[in-house]
mmCIF file of C-alpha atoms and ligand atoms in Angstrom:
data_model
loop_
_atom_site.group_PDB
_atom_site.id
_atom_site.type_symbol
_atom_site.label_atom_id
_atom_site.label_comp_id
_atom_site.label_asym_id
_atom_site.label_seq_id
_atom_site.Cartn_x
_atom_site.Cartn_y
_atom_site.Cartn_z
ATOM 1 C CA UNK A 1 20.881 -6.861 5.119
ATOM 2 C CA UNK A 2 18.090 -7.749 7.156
ATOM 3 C CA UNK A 3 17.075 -5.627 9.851
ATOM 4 C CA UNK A 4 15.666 -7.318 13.195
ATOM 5 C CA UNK A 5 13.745 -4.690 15.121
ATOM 6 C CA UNK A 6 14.538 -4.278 19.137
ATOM 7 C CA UNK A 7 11.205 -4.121 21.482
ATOM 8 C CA UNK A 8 12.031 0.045 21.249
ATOM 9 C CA UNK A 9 11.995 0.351 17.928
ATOM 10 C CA UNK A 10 9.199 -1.841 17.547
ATOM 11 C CA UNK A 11 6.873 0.725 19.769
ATOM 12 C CA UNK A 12 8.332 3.518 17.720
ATOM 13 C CA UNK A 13 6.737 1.628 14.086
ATOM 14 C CA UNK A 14 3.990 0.609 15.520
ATOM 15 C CA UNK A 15 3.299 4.577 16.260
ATOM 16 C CA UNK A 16 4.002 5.626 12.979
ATOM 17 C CA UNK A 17 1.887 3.328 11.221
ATOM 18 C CA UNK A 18 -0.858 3.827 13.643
ATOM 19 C CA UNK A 19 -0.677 7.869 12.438
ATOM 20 C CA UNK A 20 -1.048 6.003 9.059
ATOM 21 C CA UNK A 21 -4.134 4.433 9.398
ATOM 22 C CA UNK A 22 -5.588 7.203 11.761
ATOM 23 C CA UNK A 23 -4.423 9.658 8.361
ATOM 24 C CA UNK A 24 -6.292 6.991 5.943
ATOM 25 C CA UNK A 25 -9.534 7.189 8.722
ATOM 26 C CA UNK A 26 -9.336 11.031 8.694
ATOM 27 C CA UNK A 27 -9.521 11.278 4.643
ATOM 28 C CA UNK A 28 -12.001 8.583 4.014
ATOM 29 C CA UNK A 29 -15.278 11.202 4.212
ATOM 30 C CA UNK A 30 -13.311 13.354 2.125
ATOM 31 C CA UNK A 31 -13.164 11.169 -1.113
ATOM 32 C CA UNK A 32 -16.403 11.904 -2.641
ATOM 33 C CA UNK A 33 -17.259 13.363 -6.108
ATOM 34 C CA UNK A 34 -16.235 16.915 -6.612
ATOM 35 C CA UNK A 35 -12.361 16.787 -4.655
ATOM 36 C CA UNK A 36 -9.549 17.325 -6.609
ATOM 37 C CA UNK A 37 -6.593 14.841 -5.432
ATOM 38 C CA UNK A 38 -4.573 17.877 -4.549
ATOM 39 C CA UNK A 39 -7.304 19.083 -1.907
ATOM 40 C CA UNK A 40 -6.714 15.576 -0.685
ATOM 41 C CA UNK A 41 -2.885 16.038 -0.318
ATOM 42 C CA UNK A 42 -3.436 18.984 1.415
ATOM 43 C CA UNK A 43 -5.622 17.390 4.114
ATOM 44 C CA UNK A 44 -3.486 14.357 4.323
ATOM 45 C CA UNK A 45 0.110 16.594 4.579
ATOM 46 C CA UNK A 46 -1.766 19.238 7.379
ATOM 47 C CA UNK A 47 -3.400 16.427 9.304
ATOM 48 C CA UNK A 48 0.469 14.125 9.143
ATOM 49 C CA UNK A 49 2.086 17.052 10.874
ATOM 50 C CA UNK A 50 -0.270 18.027 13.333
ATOM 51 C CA UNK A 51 -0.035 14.533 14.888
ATOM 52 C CA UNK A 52 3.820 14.856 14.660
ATOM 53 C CA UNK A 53 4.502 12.959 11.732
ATOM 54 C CA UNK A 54 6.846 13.794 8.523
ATOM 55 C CA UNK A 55 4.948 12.813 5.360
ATOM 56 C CA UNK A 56 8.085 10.851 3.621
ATOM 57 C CA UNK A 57 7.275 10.699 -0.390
ATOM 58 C CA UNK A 58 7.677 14.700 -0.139
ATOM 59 C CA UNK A 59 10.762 14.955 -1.615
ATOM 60 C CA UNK A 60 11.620 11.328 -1.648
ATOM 61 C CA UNK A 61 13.884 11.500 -5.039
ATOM 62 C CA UNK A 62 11.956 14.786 -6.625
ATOM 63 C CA UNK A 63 8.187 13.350 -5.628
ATOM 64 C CA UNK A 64 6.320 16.213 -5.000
ATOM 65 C CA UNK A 65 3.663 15.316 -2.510
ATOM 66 C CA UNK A 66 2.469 13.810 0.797
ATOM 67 C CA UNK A 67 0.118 11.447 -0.616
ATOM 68 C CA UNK A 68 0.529 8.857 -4.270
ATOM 69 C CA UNK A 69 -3.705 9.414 -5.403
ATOM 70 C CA UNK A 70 -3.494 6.826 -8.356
ATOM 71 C CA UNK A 71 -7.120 6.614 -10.254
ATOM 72 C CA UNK A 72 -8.388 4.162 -12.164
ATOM 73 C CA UNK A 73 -6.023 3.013 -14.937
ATOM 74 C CA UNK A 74 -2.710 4.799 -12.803
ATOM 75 C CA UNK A 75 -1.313 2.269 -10.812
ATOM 76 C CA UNK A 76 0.971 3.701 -8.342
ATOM 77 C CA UNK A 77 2.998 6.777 -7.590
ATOM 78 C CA UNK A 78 0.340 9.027 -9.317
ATOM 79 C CA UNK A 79 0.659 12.662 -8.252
ATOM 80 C CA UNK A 80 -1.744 14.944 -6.576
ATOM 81 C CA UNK A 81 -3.402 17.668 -9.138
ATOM 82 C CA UNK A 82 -6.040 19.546 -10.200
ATOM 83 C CA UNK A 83 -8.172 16.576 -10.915
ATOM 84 C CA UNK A 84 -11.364 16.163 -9.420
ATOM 85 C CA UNK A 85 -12.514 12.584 -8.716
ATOM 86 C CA UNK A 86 -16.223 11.818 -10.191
ATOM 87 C CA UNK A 87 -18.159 9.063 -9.452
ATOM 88 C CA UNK A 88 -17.475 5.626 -10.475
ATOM 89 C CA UNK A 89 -13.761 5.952 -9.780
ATOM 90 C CA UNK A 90 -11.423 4.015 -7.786
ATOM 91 C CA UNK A 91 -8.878 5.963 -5.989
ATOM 92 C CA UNK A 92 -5.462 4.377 -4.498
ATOM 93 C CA UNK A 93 -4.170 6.676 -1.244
ATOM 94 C CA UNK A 94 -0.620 5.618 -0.687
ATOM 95 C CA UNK A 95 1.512 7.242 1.902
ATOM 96 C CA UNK A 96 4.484 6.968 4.423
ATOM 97 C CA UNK A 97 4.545 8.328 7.169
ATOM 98 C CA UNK A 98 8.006 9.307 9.267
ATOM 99 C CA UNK A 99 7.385 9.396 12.907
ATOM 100 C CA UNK A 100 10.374 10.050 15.343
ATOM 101 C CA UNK A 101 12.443 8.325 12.718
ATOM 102 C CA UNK A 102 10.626 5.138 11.610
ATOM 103 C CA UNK A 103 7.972 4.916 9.151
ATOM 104 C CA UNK A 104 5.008 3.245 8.352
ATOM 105 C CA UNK A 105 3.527 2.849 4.914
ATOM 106 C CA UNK A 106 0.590 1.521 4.191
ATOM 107 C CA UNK A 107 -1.851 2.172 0.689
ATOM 108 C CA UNK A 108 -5.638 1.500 -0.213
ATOM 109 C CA UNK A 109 -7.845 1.499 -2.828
ATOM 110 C CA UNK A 110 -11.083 3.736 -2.279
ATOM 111 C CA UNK A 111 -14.503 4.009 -4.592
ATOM 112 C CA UNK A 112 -15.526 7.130 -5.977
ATOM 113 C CA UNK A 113 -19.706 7.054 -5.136
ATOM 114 C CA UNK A 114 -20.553 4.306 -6.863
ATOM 115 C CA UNK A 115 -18.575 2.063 -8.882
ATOM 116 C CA UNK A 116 -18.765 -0.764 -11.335
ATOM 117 C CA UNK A 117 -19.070 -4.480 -10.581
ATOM 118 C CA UNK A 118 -15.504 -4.948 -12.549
ATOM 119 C CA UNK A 119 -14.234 -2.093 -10.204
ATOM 120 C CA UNK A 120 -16.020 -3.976 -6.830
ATOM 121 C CA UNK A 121 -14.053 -7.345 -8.117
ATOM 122 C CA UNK A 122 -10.861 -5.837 -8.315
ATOM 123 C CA UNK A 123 -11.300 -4.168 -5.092
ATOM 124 C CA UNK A 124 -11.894 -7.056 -3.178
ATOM 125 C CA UNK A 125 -9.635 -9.767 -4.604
ATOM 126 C CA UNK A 126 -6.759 -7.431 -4.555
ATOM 127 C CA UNK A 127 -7.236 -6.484 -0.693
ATOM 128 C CA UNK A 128 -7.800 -10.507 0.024
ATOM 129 C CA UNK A 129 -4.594 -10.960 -2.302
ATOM 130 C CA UNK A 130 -3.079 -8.790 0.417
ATOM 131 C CA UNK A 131 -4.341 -10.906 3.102
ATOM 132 C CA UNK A 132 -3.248 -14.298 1.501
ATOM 133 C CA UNK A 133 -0.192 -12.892 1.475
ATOM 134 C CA UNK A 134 0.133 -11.530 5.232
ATOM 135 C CA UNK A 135 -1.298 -15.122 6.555
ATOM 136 C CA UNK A 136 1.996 -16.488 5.633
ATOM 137 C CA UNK A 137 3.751 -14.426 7.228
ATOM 138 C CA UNK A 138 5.642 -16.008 10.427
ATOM 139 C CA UNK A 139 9.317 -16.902 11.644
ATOM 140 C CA UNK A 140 10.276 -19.881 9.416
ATOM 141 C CA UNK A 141 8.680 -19.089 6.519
ATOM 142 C CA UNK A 142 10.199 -17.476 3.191
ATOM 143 C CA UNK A 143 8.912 -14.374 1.065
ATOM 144 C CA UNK A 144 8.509 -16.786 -1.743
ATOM 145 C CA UNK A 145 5.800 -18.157 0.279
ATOM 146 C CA UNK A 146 4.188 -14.501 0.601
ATOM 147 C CA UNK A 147 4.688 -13.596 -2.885
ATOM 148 C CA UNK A 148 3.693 -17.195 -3.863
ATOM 149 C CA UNK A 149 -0.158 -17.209 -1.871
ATOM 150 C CA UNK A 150 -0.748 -13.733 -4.115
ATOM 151 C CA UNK A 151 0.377 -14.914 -7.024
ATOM 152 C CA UNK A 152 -1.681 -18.240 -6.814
ATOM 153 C CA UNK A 153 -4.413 -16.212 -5.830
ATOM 154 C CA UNK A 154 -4.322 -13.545 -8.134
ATOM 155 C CA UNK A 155 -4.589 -15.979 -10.789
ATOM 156 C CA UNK A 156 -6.994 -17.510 -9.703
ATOM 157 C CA UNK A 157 -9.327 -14.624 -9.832
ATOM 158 C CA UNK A 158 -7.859 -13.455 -13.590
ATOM 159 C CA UNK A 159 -6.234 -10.077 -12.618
ATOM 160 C CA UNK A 160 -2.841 -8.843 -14.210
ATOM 161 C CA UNK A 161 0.086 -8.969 -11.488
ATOM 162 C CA UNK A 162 2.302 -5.749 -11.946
ATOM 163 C CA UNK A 163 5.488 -6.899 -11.523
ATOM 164 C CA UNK A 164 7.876 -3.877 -12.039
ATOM 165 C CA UNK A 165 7.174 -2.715 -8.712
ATOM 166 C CA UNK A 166 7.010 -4.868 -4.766
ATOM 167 C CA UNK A 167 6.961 -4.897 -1.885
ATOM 168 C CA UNK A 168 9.941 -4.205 0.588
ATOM 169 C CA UNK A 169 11.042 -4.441 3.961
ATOM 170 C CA UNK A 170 11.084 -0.717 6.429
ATOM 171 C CA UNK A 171 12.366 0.648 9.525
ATOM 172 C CA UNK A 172 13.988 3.985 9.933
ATOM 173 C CA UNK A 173 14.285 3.986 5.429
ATOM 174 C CA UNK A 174 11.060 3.161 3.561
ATOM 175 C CA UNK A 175 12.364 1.010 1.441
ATOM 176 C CA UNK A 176 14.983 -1.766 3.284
ATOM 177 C CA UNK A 177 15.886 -5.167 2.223
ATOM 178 C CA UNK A 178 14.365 -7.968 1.444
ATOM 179 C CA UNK A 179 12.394 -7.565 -1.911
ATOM 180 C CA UNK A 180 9.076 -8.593 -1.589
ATOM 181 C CA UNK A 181 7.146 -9.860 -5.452
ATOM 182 C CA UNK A 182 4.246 -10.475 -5.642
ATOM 183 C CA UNK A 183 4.722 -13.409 -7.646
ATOM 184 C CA UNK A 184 7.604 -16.254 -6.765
ATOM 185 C CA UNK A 185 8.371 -19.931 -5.778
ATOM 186 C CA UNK A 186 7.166 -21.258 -2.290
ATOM 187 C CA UNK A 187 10.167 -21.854 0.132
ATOM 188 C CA UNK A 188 12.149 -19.871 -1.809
ATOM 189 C CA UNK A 189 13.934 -16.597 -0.674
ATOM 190 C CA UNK A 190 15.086 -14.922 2.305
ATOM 191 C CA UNK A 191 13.629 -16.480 6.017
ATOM 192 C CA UNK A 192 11.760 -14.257 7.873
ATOM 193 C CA UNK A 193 12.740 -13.692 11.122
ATOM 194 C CA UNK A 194 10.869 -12.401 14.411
ATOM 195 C CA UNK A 195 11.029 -8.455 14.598
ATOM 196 C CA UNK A 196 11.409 -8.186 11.080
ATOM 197 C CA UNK A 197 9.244 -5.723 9.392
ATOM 198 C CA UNK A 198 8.057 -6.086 5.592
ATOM 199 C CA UNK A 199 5.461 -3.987 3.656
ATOM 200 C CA UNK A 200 3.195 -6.317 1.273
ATOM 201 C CA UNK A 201 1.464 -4.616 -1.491
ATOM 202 C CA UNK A 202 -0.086 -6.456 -4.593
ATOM 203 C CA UNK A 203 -0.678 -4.435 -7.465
ATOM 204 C CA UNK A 204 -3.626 -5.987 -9.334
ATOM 205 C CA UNK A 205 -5.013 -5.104 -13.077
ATOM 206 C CA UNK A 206 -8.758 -6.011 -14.390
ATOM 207 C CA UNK A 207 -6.914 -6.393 -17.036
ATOM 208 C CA UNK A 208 -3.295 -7.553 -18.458
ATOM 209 C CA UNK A 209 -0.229 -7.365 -16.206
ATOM 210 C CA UNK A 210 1.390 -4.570 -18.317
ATOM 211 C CA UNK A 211 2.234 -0.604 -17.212
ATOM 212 C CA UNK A 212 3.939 2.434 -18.855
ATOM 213 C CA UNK A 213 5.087 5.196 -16.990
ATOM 214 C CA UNK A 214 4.179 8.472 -18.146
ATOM 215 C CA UNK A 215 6.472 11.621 -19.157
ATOM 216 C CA UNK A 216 5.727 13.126 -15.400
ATOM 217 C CA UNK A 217 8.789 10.457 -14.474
ATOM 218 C CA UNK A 218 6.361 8.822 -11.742
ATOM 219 C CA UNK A 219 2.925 8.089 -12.558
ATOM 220 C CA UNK A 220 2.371 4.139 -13.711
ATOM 221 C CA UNK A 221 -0.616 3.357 -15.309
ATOM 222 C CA UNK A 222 -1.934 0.128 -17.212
ATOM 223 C CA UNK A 223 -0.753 -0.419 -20.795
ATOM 224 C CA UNK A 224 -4.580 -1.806 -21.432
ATOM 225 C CA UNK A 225 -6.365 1.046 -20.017
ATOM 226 C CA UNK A 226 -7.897 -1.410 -17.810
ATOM 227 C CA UNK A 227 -8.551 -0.575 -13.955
ATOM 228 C CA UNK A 228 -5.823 -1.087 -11.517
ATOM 229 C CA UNK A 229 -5.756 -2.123 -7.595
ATOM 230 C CA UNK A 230 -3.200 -1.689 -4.898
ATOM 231 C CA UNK A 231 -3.351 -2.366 -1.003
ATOM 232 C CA UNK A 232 -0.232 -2.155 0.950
ATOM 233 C CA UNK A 233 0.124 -3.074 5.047
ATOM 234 C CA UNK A 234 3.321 -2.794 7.076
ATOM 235 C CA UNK A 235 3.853 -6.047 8.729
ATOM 236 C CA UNK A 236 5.330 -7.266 11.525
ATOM 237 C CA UNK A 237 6.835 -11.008 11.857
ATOM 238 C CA UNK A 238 6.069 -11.998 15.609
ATOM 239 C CA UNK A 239 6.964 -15.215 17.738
ATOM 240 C CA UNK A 240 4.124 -16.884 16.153
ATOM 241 C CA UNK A 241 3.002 -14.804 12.984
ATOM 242 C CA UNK A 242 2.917 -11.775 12.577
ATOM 243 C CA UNK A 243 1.147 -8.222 13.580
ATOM 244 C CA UNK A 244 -0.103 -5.107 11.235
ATOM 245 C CA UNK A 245 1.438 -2.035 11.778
ATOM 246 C CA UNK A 246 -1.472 -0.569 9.583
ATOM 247 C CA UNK A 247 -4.432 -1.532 11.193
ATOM 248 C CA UNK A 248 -7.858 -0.258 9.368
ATOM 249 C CA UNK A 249 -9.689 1.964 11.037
ATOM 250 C CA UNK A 250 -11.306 3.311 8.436
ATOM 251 C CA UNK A 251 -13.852 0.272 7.327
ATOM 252 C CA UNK A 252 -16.259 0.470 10.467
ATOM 253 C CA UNK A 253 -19.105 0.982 8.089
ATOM 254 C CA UNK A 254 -18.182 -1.471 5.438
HETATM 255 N N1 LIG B 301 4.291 3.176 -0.745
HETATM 256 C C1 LIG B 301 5.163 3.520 -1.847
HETATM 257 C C2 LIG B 301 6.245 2.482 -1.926
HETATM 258 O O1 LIG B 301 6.158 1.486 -1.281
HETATM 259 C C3 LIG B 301 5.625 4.877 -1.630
HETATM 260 C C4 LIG B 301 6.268 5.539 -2.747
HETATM 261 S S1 LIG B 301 6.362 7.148 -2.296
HETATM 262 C C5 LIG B 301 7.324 7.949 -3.429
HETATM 263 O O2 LIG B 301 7.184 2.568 -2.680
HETATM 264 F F1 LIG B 301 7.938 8.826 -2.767
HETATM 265 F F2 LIG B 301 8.142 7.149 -4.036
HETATM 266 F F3 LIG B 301 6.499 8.488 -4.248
HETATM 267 CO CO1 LIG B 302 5.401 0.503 0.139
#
């Protein structure tokens, strides 16, 4: 099932993802050379419930931290450690955030100092992959024609599409129906709907489309070795199209 969103509840996830990308704009001057990913956690968990929020993947079926920091080859759903990032890596910051009972989710990919041209490529075709994705987003239209614009464009710039894990839709759960791929069939698939709400989030590989996950039961990483991508938005559909719940605040200076 489906869920449409009233005008209330609406207001309510459009304040929790707005603590989401205020949390991604506090952390950005933080991820430099020399931070361990569990300093990281600690500012993202502290700065979640100062603003009110509940920071969801703690605890969320035995995950152990506010924040998923996923470098380099990890894909997703890494956890926060000792690890301290160094220059030339790519970090992925996912999180959801729980606030007054509805959540917002909403991940990004982040350089290390300087990073590679392969890293740079990856970077930005899997955050425009993202946006090809949201631009079809409006009442009438399918997910198969979201998950179909990444795919085509994915493909067209030669990354792997990781397709054990998608997209979903969220209100007061995380993950609600529908499924959203990131691969599929134009005009195929459920019909969104205004005041639906769907989180898009390609997961795109320099290299081959394949992942293992590691004996720590959560962390995915690339079967190749080869550098992986992921930027995730909660959406809104609108009369006309659709809003994000996720705005970035934190690319001013970009
Ligand atoms: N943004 C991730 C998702 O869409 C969040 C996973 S959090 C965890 O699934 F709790 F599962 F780690
Ligand atoms: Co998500």
């Amino acid at each position: 099932m489906i869920s449409i969103k009233s005008k209330d509840e609406i207001e309510y996830m459009r304040k929790a993802g707005y603590l989401v990308s205020l949390t991604h704009k506090y952390l950005k001057p933080f991820i430099k050379p020399g931070i361990t990913t569990r300093e990281l956690d600690k500012l993202a968990e502290d700065f979640i419930r100062k603003n009110g929020g509940i920071p969801t993947c703690k605890g969320y079926e035995g995950f152990p931290t506010a924040l998923c920091t996923s470098v380099n080859d990890e894909v997703v759903h890494g956890i926060p450690s000792n690890r301290k990032l160094k220059n030339g890596d790519i970090i992925t910051i996912d999180m959801v955030i729980g606030y007054q009972g509805y959540q917002g989710d909403a991940a990004w990919t982040y350089s290390v100092g300087s990073v590679s041209d392969r890293k740079k490529y990856l970077m930005k075709h899997t955050e425009e992959a993202l946006y090809e994705g949201i631009k079809q987003v409006r009442p009438g239209n399918r997910i198969g024609d979201i998950s179909n614009a990444i795919e085509v464009y994915a493909k067209r710039h030669n990354l792997g599409i990781v397709r054990e894990l998608i997209g979903h839709g969220i209100g007061t759960e995380m993950h609600e129906d529908p499924e959203v791929p990131n691969y599929g069939k134009p005009h195929m698939g459920p019909k969104l709907k205004e005041g639906m709400v769907i989180c898009i989030e390609p997961m795109l590989n320099s290299g081959s489309r394949y992942v293992y996950q590691l004996d720590d039961g959560w962390t995915i990483k690339t079967s190749d070795g080869s550098p992986s991508a992921h930027y995730e938005h909660t959406v809104l559909v609108t009369s006309d199209g659709y809003e994000i719940l996720t705005p970035r605040l934190d690319d001013e200076d970009v």
